[in-house]
Amino acid sequence: MVHLPESHQDKVETVPEEQALKDDPGHDGRDQIVPPPGLPQKRSARQEAVVAAMKHAWKGYKTYAWGHDHLRPVSRTRSDWLRLGLTLVDALDTLWIMDLREEFSEAREWVATQLNFNLNQDVNLFETTIRVLGGLLSTYHLTKEQLFLDKAVDLGERLVSGFNSGSGVPFADVNLYSRRASKPKWGPDSSTSEVTTIQLEFRDLSRVTGNPIFEEKASFVSEHIHKLPKVEGLVPIFINAQTGQWRSHSTITLGARGDSYYEYLLKQWIQTGRTVDYLRMDYNESVSGMEHLLAARTQPSQLLFFGELHGSTKNFVNKMDELTCYLPGTLALGVHYGMPRHHLDLAQDLIYTCVQTWLRQPTHLAAEISYFNTQPNNVDEDFYVKNNDAHYLLRPETIESLWYLYHLTGNTTYQDWGWQMFQGIEQYCKVDNGYTSIGNVRSTTDTKPKDKMESFFLGETLKYLYLLFMEDQTAFSVDKWVFNSEAHPLPIYSH
């Protein structure tokens, strides 16, 4: 069992184990499609600050990038990647949840009149699924407006061609017009996280339309990967769509290209009313593998982190992506749904480490990648950041986990940490016309603005901050909603 090192005991208000997670009220899923919440209760001052940030980001996007994928706030222009109005669609449910009705109406009008999927454009299946399909589906569930479902069906019918491979494991890219799928331009294989992080969305699309094809295609992938060999439940980060086999010697990581495989094992199990046993078993086996093969402690402070296994020999590498910081939230969610209690100890230890990767930087922002010291050293620092890894892309993962832990334990320390991190975003990423990712979290005077506002800043980062500071945590209870990897809430079903 992993516990907070003694040096941290004063940092986190400890919660008795039997009270650590509020009791699961035992929903069976039948009542899970719920109407959107009514008018919000009075917002807290911290929520008001997050709403102001959302309005500022939205105003810059509307002024300089309307209908395009991303705002470049410093140069006051825009950039396109998928050509699908990515920021706008990703932000729909955030606008609704924040009760920004005027901004939501503007966005809705654009979706109704301008959002067009009949494009001769290769798009990444995973990114389009979690951001655009997920965004449309969650907005449909919140508003019950047929428009959003119609758009989701049009997109889903195009994306499903991605599964037309030799193995049924999808290709990375799909042409929305020709409906032809292809391997990524950078190599022969698909990313494991990408092919295993589309199931929530495709299943939901089948459930709301009554057309089983989407769920069947996506579930087949999870079942196929269930049968493949693993390393104590851990998976390599590349898989070949034609053969359906792992790329030999590829890295095992809880960060980029691996992360959300583990997240969606648990969340699919929850989405299906906790009825699909292999998902629960694979999830628990993977957490045991993480503890045994990836967990390590730093010098001098005994911070918990999860490293990586590289190459054919699976050498341990002491690096952890900020992306890995989704994991404390997933672990806590699992315990709420009956997973081993000591997973909460892991969650609380890891979130402390993740928060330190933010708050020990002078900007209070985390680098994309940190390296952890596991041997005694003269510098007395638990982790360090290399020059090429010092950027902050407005990422949400640590904030996401803070929300889950606050939502499930009621411990306000998690809110306070999130507020400090939000202040870092406000101070070092806010510019006149939006928010920008930065190139250097290690300096308050030379942050090297990168001139890009990622869609997930509005879709995830600000949404999770808003939820974190919400007084009434029942409106978006994890007993009613399962949040996809892009923070889009989807209903839980009974099977």
Tab-separated table of C-alpha atoms in Angstrom:
chain	number	residue	atom	x	y	z
A	1	MET	CA	0.000	0.000	0.000
A	2	VAL	CA	1.353	3.417	-0.954
A	3	HIS	CA	0.994	6.312	1.469
A	4	LEU	CA	1.964	9.930	1.369
A	5	PRO	CA	5.525	10.319	2.624
A	6	GLU	CA	5.662	11.794	6.106
A	7	SER	CA	7.059	15.026	4.723
A	8	HIS	CA	3.765	15.571	2.906
A	9	GLN	CA	1.380	14.754	5.705
A	10	ASP	CA	0.929	18.402	6.560
A	11	LYS	CA	0.249	19.314	2.949
A	12	VAL	CA	-2.899	17.215	2.486
A	13	GLU	CA	-5.755	17.078	4.915
A	14	THR	CA	-6.064	13.330	5.414
A	15	VAL	CA	-9.456	11.707	5.156
A	16	PRO	CA	-10.324	8.500	7.041
A	17	GLU	CA	-10.332	5.608	4.599
A	18	GLU	CA	-13.921	4.644	5.268
A	19	GLN	CA	-15.011	8.221	4.516
A	20	ALA	CA	-12.508	8.878	1.763
A	21	LEU	CA	-14.986	8.417	-1.035
A	22	LYS	CA	-18.643	9.239	-0.708
A	23	ASP	CA	-20.784	6.159	-0.888
A	24	ASP	CA	-21.767	4.930	-4.319
A	25	PRO	CA	-25.552	5.207	-4.332
A	26	GLY	CA	-25.733	2.133	-6.530
A	27	HIS	CA	-27.292	3.517	-9.690
A	28	ASP	CA	-28.125	0.720	-12.081
A	29	GLY	CA	-27.982	2.994	-15.115
A	30	ARG	CA	-31.634	2.952	-16.131
A	31	ASP	CA	-32.209	6.533	-15.051
A	32	GLN	CA	-28.961	7.860	-16.362
A	33	ILE	CA	-30.071	9.990	-19.291
A	34	VAL	CA	-30.873	13.112	-17.337
A	35	PRO	CA	-32.237	16.465	-18.459
A	36	PRO	CA	-29.819	19.371	-18.562
A	37	PRO	CA	-29.497	21.171	-15.241
A	38	GLY	CA	-31.708	24.148	-14.627
A	39	LEU	CA	-30.418	27.628	-14.029
A	40	PRO	CA	-27.202	27.388	-12.050
A	41	GLN	CA	-27.004	28.313	-8.429
A	42	LYS	CA	-25.100	31.456	-7.611
A	43	ARG	CA	-21.547	30.995	-8.826
A	44	SER	CA	-18.629	31.122	-6.437
A	45	ALA	CA	-16.100	33.933	-6.888
A	46	ARG	CA	-13.609	31.415	-8.276
A	47	GLN	CA	-16.176	30.168	-10.787
A	48	GLU	CA	-16.831	33.748	-11.866
A	49	ALA	CA	-13.118	34.145	-12.553
A	50	VAL	CA	-13.156	31.022	-14.737
A	51	VAL	CA	-16.247	32.257	-16.604
A	52	ALA	CA	-14.435	35.543	-17.255
A	53	ALA	CA	-11.514	33.542	-18.685
A	54	MET	CA	-13.905	31.598	-20.925
A	55	LYS	CA	-15.501	34.815	-22.180
A	56	HIS	CA	-12.061	36.297	-22.897
A	57	ALA	CA	-10.948	33.198	-24.811
A	58	TRP	CA	-14.229	33.068	-26.725
A	59	LYS	CA	-14.111	36.749	-27.674
A	60	GLY	CA	-10.624	36.345	-29.153
A	61	TYR	CA	-11.694	33.227	-31.033
A	62	LYS	CA	-14.844	34.888	-32.365
A	63	THR	CA	-12.976	38.013	-33.468
A	64	TYR	CA	-9.973	36.431	-35.192
A	65	ALA	CA	-10.647	32.734	-35.819
A	66	TRP	CA	-14.404	32.216	-36.079
A	67	GLY	CA	-15.233	28.874	-37.684
A	68	HIS	CA	-11.579	27.849	-37.823
A	69	ASP	CA	-9.864	25.223	-35.719
A	70	HIS	CA	-7.536	27.321	-33.568
A	71	LEU	CA	-6.932	30.916	-32.579
A	72	ARG	CA	-3.429	32.354	-32.772
A	73	PRO	CA	-3.991	35.086	-30.190
A	74	VAL	CA	-0.657	36.898	-30.367
A	75	SER	CA	-0.650	37.372	-34.143
A	76	ARG	CA	-4.458	37.773	-34.149
A	77	THR	CA	-5.028	35.154	-36.793
A	78	ARG	CA	-6.076	31.530	-37.006
A	79	SER	CA	-4.879	28.084	-37.997
A	80	ASP	CA	-6.615	25.000	-39.358
A	81	TRP	CA	-5.855	21.352	-38.771
A	82	LEU	CA	-9.029	19.346	-39.326
A	83	ARG	CA	-11.036	22.236	-40.875
A	84	LEU	CA	-13.970	21.449	-38.592
A	85	GLY	CA	-14.278	24.551	-36.401
A	86	LEU	CA	-12.530	22.563	-33.709
A	87	THR	CA	-12.445	25.175	-30.943
A	88	LEU	CA	-16.099	26.059	-31.473
A	89	VAL	CA	-17.390	22.474	-31.361
A	90	ASP	CA	-15.107	21.516	-28.470
A	91	ALA	CA	-16.439	24.474	-26.467
A	92	LEU	CA	-20.176	23.916	-27.030
A	93	ASP	CA	-20.894	21.992	-23.845
A	94	THR	CA	-18.598	24.233	-21.783
A	95	LEU	CA	-20.632	27.266	-22.887
A	96	TRP	CA	-23.834	25.427	-21.965
A	97	ILE	CA	-22.556	24.267	-18.586
A	98	MET	CA	-21.373	27.801	-17.758
A	99	ASP	CA	-24.795	29.163	-18.778
A	100	LEU	CA	-23.232	31.422	-21.422
A	101	ARG	CA	-26.401	31.365	-23.490
A	102	GLU	CA	-25.565	34.195	-25.883
A	103	GLU	CA	-22.225	32.660	-26.828
A	104	PHE	CA	-23.851	29.222	-27.061
A	105	SER	CA	-26.502	30.560	-29.451
A	106	GLU	CA	-23.820	32.026	-31.726
A	107	ALA	CA	-22.017	28.709	-31.789
A	108	ARG	CA	-25.219	26.764	-32.368
A	109	GLU	CA	-26.018	28.939	-35.378
A	110	TRP	CA	-22.599	28.214	-36.875
A	111	VAL	CA	-23.081	24.464	-36.362
A	112	ALA	CA	-26.505	24.672	-38.021
A	113	THR	CA	-25.397	26.666	-41.060
A	114	GLN	CA	-21.650	26.187	-41.529
A	115	LEU	CA	-20.444	22.891	-40.063
A	116	ASN	CA	-19.878	20.668	-43.076
A	117	PHE	CA	-18.313	17.215	-43.013
A	118	ASN	CA	-18.363	16.645	-46.773
A	119	LEU	CA	-14.704	17.685	-46.994
A	120	ASN	CA	-11.942	16.149	-49.079
A	121	GLN	CA	-9.806	16.196	-45.961
A	122	ASP	CA	-7.880	13.525	-44.086
A	123	VAL	CA	-8.634	13.793	-40.374
A	124	ASN	CA	-7.251	11.931	-37.396
A	125	LEU	CA	-9.922	9.417	-36.345
A	126	PHE	CA	-9.164	9.687	-32.632
A	127	GLU	CA	-8.944	13.482	-32.361
A	128	THR	CA	-12.063	13.966	-34.477
A	129	THR	CA	-13.944	11.398	-32.406
A	130	ILE	CA	-13.094	12.719	-28.959
A	131	ARG	CA	-13.341	16.423	-29.826
A	132	VAL	CA	-15.977	16.765	-32.545
A	133	LEU	CA	-18.147	13.642	-32.256
A	134	GLY	CA	-17.874	13.716	-28.463
A	135	GLY	CA	-18.632	17.433	-28.364
A	136	LEU	CA	-21.724	17.068	-30.548
A	137	LEU	CA	-23.042	14.081	-28.591
A	138	SER	CA	-22.579	15.663	-25.176
A	139	THR	CA	-24.237	18.865	-26.366
A	140	TYR	CA	-27.137	16.782	-27.665
A	141	HIS	CA	-27.530	15.086	-24.277
A	142	LEU	CA	-27.391	18.424	-22.446
A	143	THR	CA	-29.760	20.330	-24.739
A	144	LYS	CA	-31.850	17.546	-26.327
A	145	GLU	CA	-31.578	19.478	-29.608
A	146	GLN	CA	-31.857	17.205	-32.648
A	147	LEU	CA	-29.435	19.411	-34.615
A	148	PHE	CA	-26.454	18.143	-32.639
A	149	LEU	CA	-27.447	14.506	-32.997
A	150	ASP	CA	-27.979	14.895	-36.745
A	151	LYS	CA	-24.479	16.340	-37.113
A	152	ALA	CA	-23.043	13.567	-34.941
A	153	VAL	CA	-24.684	10.891	-37.104
A	154	ASP	CA	-23.331	12.469	-40.308
A	155	LEU	CA	-19.830	12.542	-38.847
A	156	GLY	CA	-20.040	9.065	-37.333
A	157	GLU	CA	-21.112	7.520	-40.639
A	158	ARG	CA	-17.987	8.971	-42.246
A	159	LEU	CA	-15.599	8.064	-39.429
A	160	VAL	CA	-16.742	4.453	-39.150
A	161	SER	CA	-14.915	3.702	-42.399
A	162	GLY	CA	-11.702	4.012	-40.378
A	163	PHE	CA	-12.329	0.476	-39.142
A	164	ASN	CA	-12.047	-0.975	-42.678
A	165	SER	CA	-8.617	-2.514	-42.104
A	166	GLY	CA	-7.267	-6.031	-42.333
A	167	SER	CA	-7.778	-6.621	-38.610
A	168	GLY	CA	-10.649	-4.346	-37.650
A	169	VAL	CA	-8.244	-2.208	-35.628
A	170	PRO	CA	-8.764	1.221	-37.187
A	171	PHE	CA	-6.353	3.193	-39.304
A	172	ALA	CA	-5.208	6.520	-37.898
A	173	ASP	CA	-6.686	8.755	-40.622
A	174	VAL	CA	-9.998	8.948	-42.488
A	175	ASN	CA	-10.922	11.068	-45.507
A	176	LEU	CA	-14.308	12.561	-44.674
A	177	TYR	CA	-15.385	12.865	-48.328
A	178	SER	CA	-14.127	9.617	-49.865
A	179	ARG	CA	-14.516	7.655	-46.597
A	180	ARG	CA	-11.177	5.988	-47.227
A	181	ALA	CA	-8.908	5.220	-44.294
A	182	SER	CA	-5.122	5.262	-44.236
A	183	LYS	CA	-2.159	4.800	-41.941
A	184	PRO	CA	-0.628	7.953	-40.494
A	185	LYS	CA	1.863	9.897	-42.570
A	186	TRP	CA	4.589	9.422	-39.953
A	187	GLY	CA	4.688	5.619	-39.923
A	188	PRO	CA	2.986	2.275	-40.539
A	189	ASP	CA	1.124	1.836	-37.259
A	190	SER	CA	-1.720	3.310	-35.260
A	191	SER	CA	-1.271	4.588	-31.702
A	192	THR	CA	-2.680	2.244	-29.086
A	193	SER	CA	-4.355	5.043	-27.152
A	194	GLU	CA	-6.000	6.331	-30.320
A	195	VAL	CA	-7.627	3.041	-31.348
A	196	THR	CA	-8.814	2.381	-27.776
A	197	THR	CA	-10.146	5.875	-27.003
A	198	ILE	CA	-13.091	6.075	-29.397
A	199	GLN	CA	-15.354	3.475	-27.798
A	200	LEU	CA	-17.367	5.729	-25.459
A	201	GLU	CA	-18.358	7.963	-28.343
A	202	PHE	CA	-19.187	5.261	-30.892
A	203	ARG	CA	-21.167	3.287	-28.292
A	204	ASP	CA	-23.174	6.359	-27.337
A	205	LEU	CA	-23.898	7.067	-31.001
A	206	SER	CA	-25.298	3.557	-31.398
A	207	ARG	CA	-27.378	3.836	-28.248
A	208	VAL	CA	-29.037	7.129	-29.240
A	209	THR	CA	-29.629	6.155	-32.889
A	210	GLY	CA	-30.469	2.471	-32.487
A	211	ASN	CA	-27.886	1.665	-35.178
A	212	PRO	CA	-25.562	-0.990	-33.695
A	213	ILE	CA	-22.778	-0.654	-36.293
A	214	PHE	CA	-20.818	2.045	-34.434
A	215	GLU	CA	-20.733	0.170	-31.135
A	216	GLU	CA	-19.973	-3.150	-32.823
A	217	LYS	CA	-16.944	-1.789	-34.681
A	218	ALA	CA	-15.525	-0.011	-31.652
A	219	SER	CA	-16.221	-2.805	-29.169
A	220	PHE	CA	-14.523	-5.295	-31.468
A	221	VAL	CA	-11.275	-3.343	-31.060
A	222	SER	CA	-11.431	-3.499	-27.261
A	223	GLU	CA	-12.210	-7.220	-27.384
A	224	HIS	CA	-9.347	-7.816	-29.810
A	225	ILE	CA	-6.859	-5.962	-27.619
A	226	HIS	CA	-8.155	-7.843	-24.569
A	227	LYS	CA	-6.913	-11.048	-26.241
A	228	LEU	CA	-3.449	-9.730	-27.169
A	229	PRO	CA	-0.421	-10.450	-24.959
A	230	LYS	CA	0.447	-7.722	-22.465
A	231	VAL	CA	3.133	-6.989	-19.907
A	232	GLU	CA	1.275	-7.376	-16.599
A	233	GLY	CA	-1.711	-5.642	-18.158
A	234	LEU	CA	0.392	-2.885	-19.746
A	235	VAL	CA	0.372	-2.316	-23.502
A	236	PRO	CA	2.896	-1.109	-26.103
A	237	ILE	CA	2.035	2.238	-27.694
A	238	PHE	CA	1.866	1.103	-31.356
A	239	ILE	CA	-0.371	-1.430	-33.096
A	240	ASN	CA	-0.623	-2.311	-36.784
A	241	ALA	CA	-4.101	-1.844	-38.268
A	242	GLN	CA	-3.620	-4.474	-40.966
A	243	THR	CA	-2.246	-7.273	-38.797
A	244	GLY	CA	-3.821	-6.250	-35.493
A	245	GLN	CA	-0.520	-6.980	-33.732
A	246	TRP	CA	1.655	-4.858	-31.478
A	247	ARG	CA	4.735	-3.220	-32.915
A	248	SER	CA	7.541	-5.157	-31.274
A	249	HIS	CA	9.879	-3.245	-28.965
A	250	SER	CA	7.595	-0.211	-28.685
A	251	THR	CA	7.508	1.841	-25.481
A	252	ILE	CA	5.172	1.215	-22.564
A	253	THR	CA	4.022	4.498	-21.038
A	254	LEU	CA	1.067	6.026	-19.216
A	255	GLY	CA	1.713	9.224	-21.192
A	256	ALA	CA	1.413	10.065	-24.888
A	257	ARG	CA	0.058	7.253	-27.112
A	258	GLY	CA	-0.634	5.016	-24.111
A	259	ASP	CA	-2.548	7.093	-21.570
A	260	SER	CA	-6.224	6.876	-22.422
A	261	TYR	CA	-6.228	3.120	-23.151
A	262	TYR	CA	-6.283	2.641	-19.381
A	263	GLU	CA	-8.783	5.468	-18.824
A	264	TYR	CA	-11.270	3.953	-21.297
A	265	LEU	CA	-11.045	0.463	-19.809
A	266	LEU	CA	-12.605	1.866	-16.651
A	267	LYS	CA	-14.925	4.342	-18.326
A	268	GLN	CA	-16.339	1.830	-20.798
A	269	TRP	CA	-17.069	-0.487	-17.874
A	270	ILE	CA	-18.912	2.352	-16.138
A	271	GLN	CA	-20.717	3.423	-19.329
A	272	THR	CA	-22.088	-0.103	-19.794
A	273	GLY	CA	-23.532	-0.267	-16.287
A	274	ARG	CA	-20.560	-2.257	-14.933
A	275	THR	CA	-21.683	-5.327	-16.882
A	276	VAL	CA	-18.650	-6.055	-19.114
A	277	ASP	CA	-16.312	-8.016	-16.870
A	278	TYR	CA	-13.215	-8.191	-19.083
A	279	LEU	CA	-12.949	-4.381	-19.020
A	280	ARG	CA	-12.870	-4.356	-15.210
A	281	MET	CA	-10.379	-7.216	-15.105
A	282	ASP	CA	-8.070	-5.617	-17.687
A	283	TYR	CA	-8.229	-2.312	-15.808
A	284	ASN	CA	-7.334	-3.830	-12.436
A	285	GLU	CA	-4.556	-5.910	-13.972
A	286	SER	CA	-3.120	-2.783	-15.588
A	287	VAL	CA	-3.068	-0.850	-12.308
A	288	SER	CA	-1.242	-3.756	-10.658
A	289	GLY	CA	1.252	-3.672	-13.547
A	290	MET	CA	1.700	0.077	-13.105
A	291	GLU	CA	2.476	-0.398	-9.414
A	292	HIS	CA	4.901	-3.240	-10.031
A	293	LEU	CA	6.751	-2.071	-13.155
A	294	LEU	CA	6.322	1.709	-13.490
A	295	ALA	CA	5.961	3.197	-9.994
A	296	ALA	CA	9.020	4.772	-8.398
A	297	ARG	CA	9.870	7.338	-5.726
A	298	THR	CA	12.053	10.413	-5.972
A	299	GLN	CA	14.964	11.647	-3.947
A	300	PRO	CA	14.848	13.501	-1.667
A	301	SER	CA	11.078	13.858	-1.104
A	302	GLN	CA	9.772	10.385	-1.977
A	303	LEU	CA	7.346	11.702	-4.584
A	304	LEU	CA	5.487	8.950	-6.438
A	305	PHE	CA	5.768	8.985	-10.228
A	306	PHE	CA	5.193	6.490	-13.016
A	307	GLY	CA	8.081	6.043	-15.428
A	308	GLU	CA	8.276	4.313	-18.816
A	309	LEU	CA	9.656	1.061	-20.219
A	310	HIS	CA	11.678	1.505	-23.418
A	311	GLY	CA	12.996	-0.775	-26.148
A	312	SER	CA	13.205	-4.534	-26.428
A	313	THR	CA	14.785	-4.802	-22.978
A	314	LYS	CA	12.084	-2.607	-21.410
A	315	ASN	CA	14.586	-0.411	-19.587
A	316	PHE	CA	12.986	1.830	-16.963
A	317	VAL	CA	13.146	5.543	-17.887
A	318	ASN	CA	12.473	8.119	-15.170
A	319	LYS	CA	10.272	10.458	-17.228
A	320	MET	CA	6.607	11.299	-16.888
A	321	ASP	CA	4.412	13.352	-19.215
A	322	GLU	CA	1.964	15.908	-17.856
A	323	LEU	CA	-0.549	13.793	-19.806
A	324	THR	CA	-0.054	11.030	-17.223
A	325	CYS	CA	-1.687	13.256	-14.629
A	326	TYR	CA	-5.131	12.150	-15.833
A	327	LEU	CA	-4.429	8.990	-13.826
A	328	PRO	CA	-5.191	10.162	-10.260
A	329	GLY	CA	-8.708	11.100	-11.361
A	330	THR	CA	-9.211	7.766	-13.087
A	331	LEU	CA	-7.935	5.858	-10.052
A	332	ALA	CA	-10.250	7.778	-7.711
A	333	LEU	CA	-13.200	7.200	-10.028
A	334	GLY	CA	-12.415	3.494	-10.012
A	335	VAL	CA	-12.399	3.345	-6.197
A	336	HIS	CA	-15.776	5.112	-6.160
A	337	TYR	CA	-17.049	2.250	-8.309
A	338	GLY	CA	-15.618	-0.466	-6.091
A	339	MET	CA	-12.020	-0.936	-7.247
A	340	PRO	CA	-9.374	-1.756	-4.584
A	341	ARG	CA	-9.275	0.908	-1.876
A	342	HIS	CA	-5.511	1.323	-2.018
A	343	HIS	CA	-5.891	2.769	-5.532
A	344	LEU	CA	-7.004	5.913	-3.705
A	345	ASP	CA	-3.630	6.057	-1.943
A	346	LEU	CA	-1.966	5.889	-5.348
A	347	ALA	CA	-4.262	8.636	-6.624
A	348	GLN	CA	-3.545	10.945	-3.706
A	349	ASP	CA	0.199	10.395	-3.889
A	350	LEU	CA	0.330	10.903	-7.638
A	351	ILE	CA	-1.827	14.038	-7.666
A	352	TYR	CA	0.559	15.546	-5.107
A	353	THR	CA	3.462	14.887	-7.488
A	354	CYS	CA	1.539	16.246	-10.454
A	355	VAL	CA	0.654	19.426	-8.580
A	356	GLN	CA	4.311	19.881	-7.616
A	357	THR	CA	5.318	19.744	-11.294
A	358	TRP	CA	3.145	22.851	-11.627
A	359	LEU	CA	3.686	24.749	-8.394
A	360	ARG	CA	7.453	24.266	-8.092
A	361	GLN	CA	7.901	26.066	-11.410
A	362	PRO	CA	8.121	29.864	-11.039
A	363	THR	CA	5.172	30.260	-13.415
A	364	HIS	CA	3.044	27.710	-11.493
A	365	LEU	CA	2.644	25.895	-14.832
A	366	ALA	CA	3.774	22.358	-15.600
A	367	ALA	CA	6.226	21.402	-18.303
A	368	GLU	CA	5.124	18.912	-20.937
A	369	ILE	CA	7.610	16.327	-19.604
A	370	SER	CA	9.494	16.071	-16.317
A	371	TYR	CA	12.399	13.784	-15.389
A	372	PHE	CA	12.553	12.479	-11.831
A	373	ASN	CA	15.596	11.959	-9.649
A	374	THR	CA	15.645	8.526	-8.046
A	375	GLN	CA	19.200	8.658	-6.652
A	376	PRO	CA	20.572	10.931	-3.930
A	377	ASN	CA	22.027	14.048	-5.577
A	378	ASN	CA	23.608	17.323	-4.676
A	379	VAL	CA	20.950	19.589	-6.158
A	380	ASP	CA	18.225	18.421	-3.765
A	381	GLU	CA	15.538	18.564	-6.462
A	382	ASP	CA	13.000	15.820	-7.070
A	383	PHE	CA	12.615	16.493	-10.782
A	384	TYR	CA	13.998	18.574	-13.606
A	385	VAL	CA	12.905	19.714	-17.059
A	386	LYS	CA	14.910	19.595	-20.266
A	387	ASN	CA	14.919	22.591	-22.601
A	388	ASN	CA	12.889	20.863	-25.310
A	389	ASP	CA	10.221	19.811	-22.800
A	390	ALA	CA	9.682	23.115	-20.988
A	391	HIS	CA	6.506	24.111	-22.856
A	392	TYR	CA	2.974	24.300	-21.449
A	393	LEU	CA	0.239	23.768	-24.023
A	394	LEU	CA	-2.723	24.852	-21.828
A	395	ARG	CA	-3.184	21.207	-20.859
A	396	PRO	CA	-5.943	20.077	-18.461
A	397	GLU	CA	-4.881	16.690	-17.078
A	398	THR	CA	-3.809	17.655	-13.558
A	399	ILE	CA	-6.840	19.951	-13.207
A	400	GLU	CA	-9.069	17.110	-14.400
A	401	SER	CA	-7.734	14.875	-11.633
A	402	LEU	CA	-8.163	17.646	-9.059
A	403	TRP	CA	-11.840	17.812	-10.002
A	404	TYR	CA	-12.348	14.061	-9.622
A	405	LEU	CA	-10.605	14.022	-6.253
A	406	TYR	CA	-12.556	17.018	-4.970
A	407	HIS	CA	-15.809	15.660	-6.417
A	408	LEU	CA	-15.309	12.303	-4.705
A	409	THR	CA	-13.702	13.299	-1.369
A	410	GLY	CA	-14.866	16.862	-0.711
A	411	ASN	CA	-11.314	17.807	0.311
A	412	THR	CA	-10.967	21.529	-0.469
A	413	THR	CA	-7.159	21.263	-0.690
A	414	TYR	CA	-7.730	20.125	-4.268
A	415	GLN	CA	-9.658	23.327	-5.011
A	416	ASP	CA	-6.906	25.457	-3.507
A	417	TRP	CA	-4.245	23.794	-5.634
A	418	GLY	CA	-6.363	24.278	-8.739
A	419	TRP	CA	-6.803	27.954	-7.915
A	420	GLN	CA	-3.036	28.445	-7.682
A	421	MET	CA	-2.605	26.739	-11.058
A	422	PHE	CA	-5.348	28.879	-12.597
A	423	GLN	CA	-3.489	31.984	-11.384
A	424	GLY	CA	-0.439	30.765	-13.300
A	425	ILE	CA	-2.528	30.444	-16.458
A	426	GLU	CA	-3.980	33.917	-15.936
A	427	GLN	CA	-0.605	35.508	-15.317
A	428	TYR	CA	1.540	33.842	-17.962
A	429	CYS	CA	-0.802	32.574	-20.711
A	430	LYS	CA	-3.411	35.323	-20.935
A	431	VAL	CA	-2.810	37.831	-23.728
A	432	ASP	CA	-4.937	40.621	-25.174
A	433	ASN	CA	-6.938	38.380	-27.489
A	434	GLY	CA	-7.125	35.023	-25.728
A	435	TYR	CA	-4.739	32.582	-24.097
A	436	THR	CA	-1.522	31.234	-25.560
A	437	SER	CA	0.536	28.158	-24.929
A	438	ILE	CA	4.054	29.050	-23.830
A	439	GLY	CA	7.483	27.618	-24.568
A	440	ASN	CA	9.139	27.968	-21.180
A	441	VAL	CA	7.518	27.375	-17.780
A	442	ARG	CA	10.839	27.849	-15.990
A	443	SER	CA	11.006	31.615	-16.348
A	444	THR	CA	8.537	34.345	-15.464
A	445	THR	CA	10.332	36.851	-17.705
A	446	ASP	CA	11.008	34.722	-20.795
A	447	THR	CA	7.942	32.503	-21.263
A	448	LYS	CA	8.354	32.297	-25.075
A	449	PRO	CA	4.682	32.544	-26.135
A	450	LYS	CA	3.858	29.975	-28.836
A	451	ASP	CA	0.866	31.878	-30.250
A	452	LYS	CA	-1.691	29.068	-30.154
A	453	MET	CA	-4.826	28.492	-28.121
A	454	GLU	CA	-5.625	24.780	-28.206
A	455	SER	CA	-9.277	23.743	-28.494
A	456	PHE	CA	-8.952	21.666	-25.353
A	457	PHE	CA	-8.287	24.807	-23.321
A	458	LEU	CA	-11.975	25.685	-23.734
A	459	GLY	CA	-13.216	22.099	-23.977
A	460	GLU	CA	-11.346	20.718	-20.973
A	461	THR	CA	-9.107	23.034	-18.959
A	462	LEU	CA	-11.646	25.774	-18.269
A	463	LYS	CA	-14.515	23.277	-17.933
A	464	TYR	CA	-12.697	21.254	-15.278
A	465	LEU	CA	-11.719	24.438	-13.426
A	466	TYR	CA	-15.369	25.532	-13.450
A	467	LEU	CA	-16.520	22.136	-12.164
A	468	LEU	CA	-13.735	22.120	-9.546
A	469	PHE	CA	-14.983	25.396	-8.056
A	470	MET	CA	-18.689	24.486	-8.243
A	471	GLU	CA	-20.463	24.495	-4.865
A	472	ASP	CA	-23.072	21.923	-5.918
A	473	GLN	CA	-21.270	18.851	-7.198
A	474	THR	CA	-24.460	16.888	-7.946
A	475	ALA	CA	-25.272	18.427	-11.337
A	476	PHE	CA	-22.476	16.561	-13.106
A	477	SER	CA	-22.198	13.616	-10.761
A	478	VAL	CA	-20.036	10.710	-11.897
A	479	ASP	CA	-23.019	8.526	-10.975
A	480	LYS	CA	-24.889	9.991	-13.940
A	481	TRP	CA	-22.222	11.013	-16.424
A	482	VAL	CA	-19.018	9.526	-17.769
A	483	PHE	CA	-16.654	12.157	-19.159
A	484	ASN	CA	-14.835	11.248	-22.340
A	485	SER	CA	-11.129	11.928	-22.790
A	486	GLU	CA	-11.937	15.439	-24.015
A	487	ALA	CA	-14.163	16.234	-20.969
A	488	HIS	CA	-17.431	15.774	-22.860
A	489	PRO	CA	-20.058	14.241	-20.529
A	490	LEU	CA	-21.983	11.239	-21.864
A	491	PRO	CA	-24.763	9.327	-20.082
A	492	ILE	CA	-24.218	6.050	-18.267
A	493	TYR	CA	-26.312	3.135	-19.503
A	494	SER	CA	-27.556	0.057	-17.652
A	495	HIS	CA	-25.631	-2.447	-19.805
